[in-house]
């Protein structure tokens, strides 16, 4: 079985990816006993994904991928974007982020937004990025308890409910992260 490190400490993401990449021995940072946080100091999603993947590749010299995601709101010129996790400041707090977003969009009629993920994949000979996007609109109030982050405010196109209200399977089928992961998966399959 081919081994592939997923440079993340987020167990939800690891569980999600293991369902898609069944024939790959995906190892999270916890599973290779790497406990340190990798600082996300870049100013783009691509930059942070590459930074994390390169960092771990340099330590383990094993194929690795890392992801970075954010919510991009059209009326806010793409904010909070790469700063989504800490939009309302330190320490990161999803409720405060959502409250700040609602207030930034008060009286705003253009509520278009997208979640975007970039996955960076690094091997000895390769450095590739895969992007995944899901477009939608920002609700006018918090709706639903499912998911995490901005999910209770994000209504994906084609639906009337937020990711916080929709069943988990719906999000898994269309999310930014799933789209990017599917592209990485297709790439890996093309090599076999
Ligand atoms: P990360 O790079 O995947 O850790 O995402 C950074 C931040 O973007 C998170 O802390 C959330 O605020 C937001 N975010 C990313 N993906 C999602 C999602 O699927 N639902 C809701 N919020 C998300």
Short mmCIF file of C-alpha atoms and ligand atoms in Angstrom, two decimals:
data_model
loop_
_atom_site.label_atom_id
_atom_site.label_comp_id
_atom_site.label_asym_id
_atom_site.label_seq_id
_atom_site.Cartn_x
_atom_site.Cartn_y
_atom_site.Cartn_z
CA UNK A 1 0.00 0.00 0.00
CA UNK A 2 1.37 3.41 -0.97
CA UNK A 3 1.93 5.70 1.99
CA UNK A 4 0.88 9.33 1.84
CA UNK A 5 1.08 11.86 4.65
CA UNK A 6 -1.78 14.33 5.09
CA UNK A 7 -0.14 17.32 6.82
CA UNK A 8 -3.02 18.25 9.11
CA UNK A 9 -3.93 18.06 12.79
CA UNK A 10 -7.64 18.22 11.94
CA UNK A 11 -9.08 14.76 12.62
CA UNK A 12 -12.36 15.55 10.80
CA UNK A 13 -10.43 16.14 7.60
CA UNK A 14 -8.43 12.95 8.10
CA UNK A 15 -11.58 10.86 8.60
CA UNK A 16 -13.14 12.46 5.51
CA UNK A 17 -10.15 11.77 3.28
CA UNK A 18 -9.70 8.20 4.44
CA UNK A 19 -13.19 7.47 3.09
CA UNK A 20 -12.17 8.66 -0.39
CA UNK A 21 -8.57 7.40 -0.50
CA UNK A 22 -9.29 3.85 0.64
CA UNK A 23 -6.39 2.18 -1.19
CA UNK A 24 -3.80 4.65 0.08
CA UNK A 25 -2.25 4.39 3.51
CA UNK A 26 -3.08 7.94 4.54
CA UNK A 27 -1.25 8.99 7.69
CA UNK A 28 -2.15 12.15 9.60
CA UNK A 29 0.48 14.15 11.50
CA UNK A 30 -0.75 12.57 14.75
CA UNK A 31 -0.28 9.09 13.26
CA UNK A 32 3.36 9.81 12.43
CA UNK A 33 3.72 11.35 15.88
CA UNK A 34 4.36 14.88 14.60
CA UNK A 35 2.78 17.13 17.25
CA UNK A 36 4.02 20.63 16.39
CA UNK A 37 1.79 23.27 14.81
CA UNK A 38 3.00 24.54 11.43
CA UNK A 39 2.54 28.31 11.27
CA UNK A 40 0.39 29.46 8.35
CA UNK A 41 2.28 32.66 7.56
CA UNK A 42 1.55 32.97 3.81
CA UNK A 43 -0.96 35.47 2.46
CA UNK A 44 -2.71 33.10 0.07
CA UNK A 45 -4.37 29.69 0.38
CA UNK A 46 -1.89 28.33 -2.20
CA UNK A 47 1.02 29.74 -0.19
CA UNK A 48 -0.11 28.17 3.07
CA UNK A 49 -0.87 24.77 1.52
CA UNK A 50 2.58 24.71 -0.13
CA UNK A 51 4.27 25.89 3.03
CA UNK A 52 2.75 23.08 5.14
CA UNK A 53 3.36 20.34 2.55
CA UNK A 54 6.95 21.45 1.88
CA UNK A 55 7.71 21.67 5.58
CA UNK A 56 6.63 18.09 6.23
CA UNK A 57 8.26 16.81 3.02
CA UNK A 58 11.60 18.24 4.15
CA UNK A 59 11.30 16.37 7.46
CA UNK A 60 10.05 12.96 6.21
CA UNK A 61 11.01 12.86 2.48
CA UNK A 62 7.75 10.99 1.84
CA UNK A 63 4.91 12.08 -0.51
CA UNK A 64 2.74 14.53 1.37
CA UNK A 65 -0.22 16.80 0.80
CA UNK A 66 -1.66 19.69 2.78
CA UNK A 67 -4.75 21.85 2.38
CA UNK A 68 -5.81 25.36 3.19
CA UNK A 69 -9.35 26.71 2.84
CA UNK A 70 -11.27 29.91 3.25
CA UNK A 71 -14.55 31.68 2.64
CA UNK A 72 -14.41 34.37 -0.07
CA UNK A 73 -17.26 36.90 -0.04
CA UNK A 74 -17.79 38.92 -3.22
CA UNK A 75 -19.07 42.12 -1.57
CA UNK A 76 -16.06 42.06 0.77
CA UNK A 77 -13.53 41.78 -2.08
CA UNK A 78 -12.80 38.15 -1.24
CA UNK A 79 -12.49 38.57 2.56
CA UNK A 80 -12.16 36.83 4.94
CA UNK A 81 -10.32 34.50 2.52
CA UNK A 82 -7.00 33.24 3.84
CA UNK A 83 -7.82 34.88 7.19
CA UNK A 84 -11.14 33.01 7.62
CA UNK A 85 -10.15 31.14 10.78
CA UNK A 86 -9.26 34.31 12.67
CA UNK A 87 -11.58 36.84 10.97
CA UNK A 88 -12.78 38.15 14.36
CA UNK A 89 -9.30 37.98 15.91
CA UNK A 90 -7.39 35.66 18.25
CA UNK A 91 -8.12 33.10 19.56
CA UNK A 92 -10.07 31.68 16.63
CA UNK A 93 -13.78 31.53 17.36
CA UNK A 94 -16.40 30.40 14.86
CA UNK A 95 -19.34 32.17 16.59
CA UNK A 96 -17.52 35.49 16.64
CA UNK A 97 -16.43 35.05 13.01
CA UNK A 98 -20.04 34.44 11.97
CA UNK A 99 -21.28 37.45 13.95
CA UNK A 100 -18.63 39.66 12.32
CA UNK A 101 -19.56 38.41 8.86
CA UNK A 102 -23.27 39.07 9.43
CA UNK A 103 -22.48 42.57 10.61
CA UNK A 104 -20.14 43.25 7.64
CA UNK A 105 -22.95 42.24 5.28
CA UNK A 106 -25.74 44.13 7.06
CA UNK A 107 -27.87 45.91 4.40
CA UNK A 108 -25.74 44.29 1.65
CA UNK A 109 -27.83 42.76 -1.15
CA UNK A 110 -24.93 41.01 -2.92
CA UNK A 111 -24.45 37.97 -0.67
CA UNK A 112 -22.53 35.82 -3.16
CA UNK A 113 -19.65 33.84 -1.69
CA UNK A 114 -17.56 30.75 -2.25
CA UNK A 115 -15.59 28.34 -0.15
CA UNK A 116 -12.23 27.58 -1.77
CA UNK A 117 -9.67 24.91 -0.93
CA UNK A 118 -6.18 24.52 -2.29
CA UNK A 119 -4.36 21.22 -1.83
CA UNK A 120 -0.61 21.16 -2.34
CA UNK A 121 0.92 17.78 -3.17
CA UNK A 122 4.68 17.30 -2.92
CA UNK A 123 6.89 14.37 -3.86
CA UNK A 124 10.60 14.13 -4.72
CA UNK A 125 9.84 15.14 -8.33
CA UNK A 126 6.48 16.91 -8.12
CA UNK A 127 4.93 20.04 -6.69
CA UNK A 128 1.27 20.39 -7.68
CA UNK A 129 -1.76 22.37 -6.48
CA UNK A 130 -5.40 21.31 -6.84
CA UNK A 131 -8.25 23.75 -6.28
CA UNK A 132 -11.83 23.06 -5.24
CA UNK A 133 -14.68 25.56 -5.03
CA UNK A 134 -18.31 25.55 -3.93
CA UNK A 135 -20.34 28.66 -4.72
CA UNK A 136 -23.31 29.95 -2.76
CA UNK A 137 -24.76 32.83 -0.77
CA UNK A 138 -24.50 34.08 2.81
CA UNK A 139 -27.73 33.75 4.83
CA UNK A 140 -29.06 36.71 6.82
CA UNK A 141 -29.00 34.76 10.10
CA UNK A 142 -27.35 31.69 11.64
CA UNK A 143 -29.24 28.56 10.54
CA UNK A 144 -28.48 24.98 11.63
CA UNK A 145 -26.11 23.27 14.00
CA UNK A 146 -24.30 20.92 11.61
CA UNK A 147 -20.76 21.27 10.29
CA UNK A 148 -18.36 23.88 11.61
CA UNK A 149 -17.04 27.37 10.89
CA UNK A 150 -19.20 29.36 8.49
CA UNK A 151 -21.45 26.37 7.65
CA UNK A 152 -24.54 27.84 9.44
CA UNK A 153 -24.31 30.90 7.16
CA UNK A 154 -23.43 29.30 3.82
CA UNK A 155 -26.23 28.29 1.42
CA UNK A 156 -24.70 26.31 -1.46
CA UNK A 157 -26.09 27.10 -4.92
CA UNK A 158 -28.99 24.80 -5.79
CA UNK A 159 -30.20 24.59 -2.17
CA UNK A 160 -32.28 26.78 0.15
CA UNK A 161 -30.72 25.47 3.37
CA UNK A 162 -27.31 26.21 4.86
CA UNK A 163 -24.52 23.64 5.21
CA UNK A 164 -25.40 23.81 8.90
CA UNK A 165 -28.91 22.51 8.14
CA UNK A 166 -28.21 20.13 5.24
CA UNK A 167 -27.26 16.48 5.86
CA UNK A 168 -23.51 15.84 6.11
CA UNK A 169 -23.63 13.72 2.93
CA UNK A 170 -24.80 16.72 0.89
CA UNK A 171 -21.81 18.76 2.01
CA UNK A 172 -19.44 15.85 1.43
CA UNK A 173 -20.76 15.47 -2.12
CA UNK A 174 -20.27 19.09 -3.19
CA UNK A 175 -17.84 20.82 -0.83
CA UNK A 176 -14.74 22.77 -1.85
CA UNK A 177 -12.56 20.28 0.03
CA UNK A 178 -14.22 17.23 -1.60
CA UNK A 179 -13.76 18.82 -5.04
CA UNK A 180 -10.08 19.48 -4.45
CA UNK A 181 -9.56 16.01 -2.92
CA UNK A 182 -11.26 14.42 -5.95
CA UNK A 183 -8.77 16.20 -8.25
CA UNK A 184 -5.83 14.92 -6.19
CA UNK A 185 -7.35 11.43 -6.24
CA UNK A 186 -7.75 11.54 -10.04
CA UNK A 187 -4.13 12.62 -10.37
CA UNK A 188 -2.89 9.77 -8.15
CA UNK A 189 -5.00 7.25 -10.07
CA UNK A 190 -3.54 8.49 -13.36
CA UNK A 191 -0.08 7.48 -12.13
CA UNK A 192 -1.00 3.81 -11.53
P1 LIG B 1 -8.89 25.33 7.03
O1 LIG B 1 -7.77 25.87 6.22
O2 LIG B 1 -9.59 24.20 6.32
O3 LIG B 1 -8.52 25.01 8.44
O4 LIG B 1 -10.00 26.48 7.09
C1 LIG B 1 -9.73 27.77 7.61
C2 LIG B 1 -11.03 28.39 8.06
O5 LIG B 1 -11.93 28.54 6.94
C3 LIG B 1 -11.81 27.55 9.07
O6 LIG B 1 -11.38 27.81 10.39
C4 LIG B 1 -13.23 28.03 8.84
O7 LIG B 1 -13.43 29.28 9.48
C5 LIG B 1 -13.26 28.27 7.34
N1 LIG B 1 -13.70 27.03 6.64
C6 LIG B 1 -12.93 26.22 5.87
N2 LIG B 1 -13.66 25.19 5.41
C7 LIG B 1 -14.89 25.35 5.91
C8 LIG B 1 -16.08 24.57 5.79
O8 LIG B 1 -16.15 23.51 5.15
N3 LIG B 1 -17.15 25.05 6.45
C9 LIG B 1 -17.13 26.19 7.18
N4 LIG B 1 -16.05 26.93 7.34
C10 LIG B 1 -14.92 26.52 6.69
#
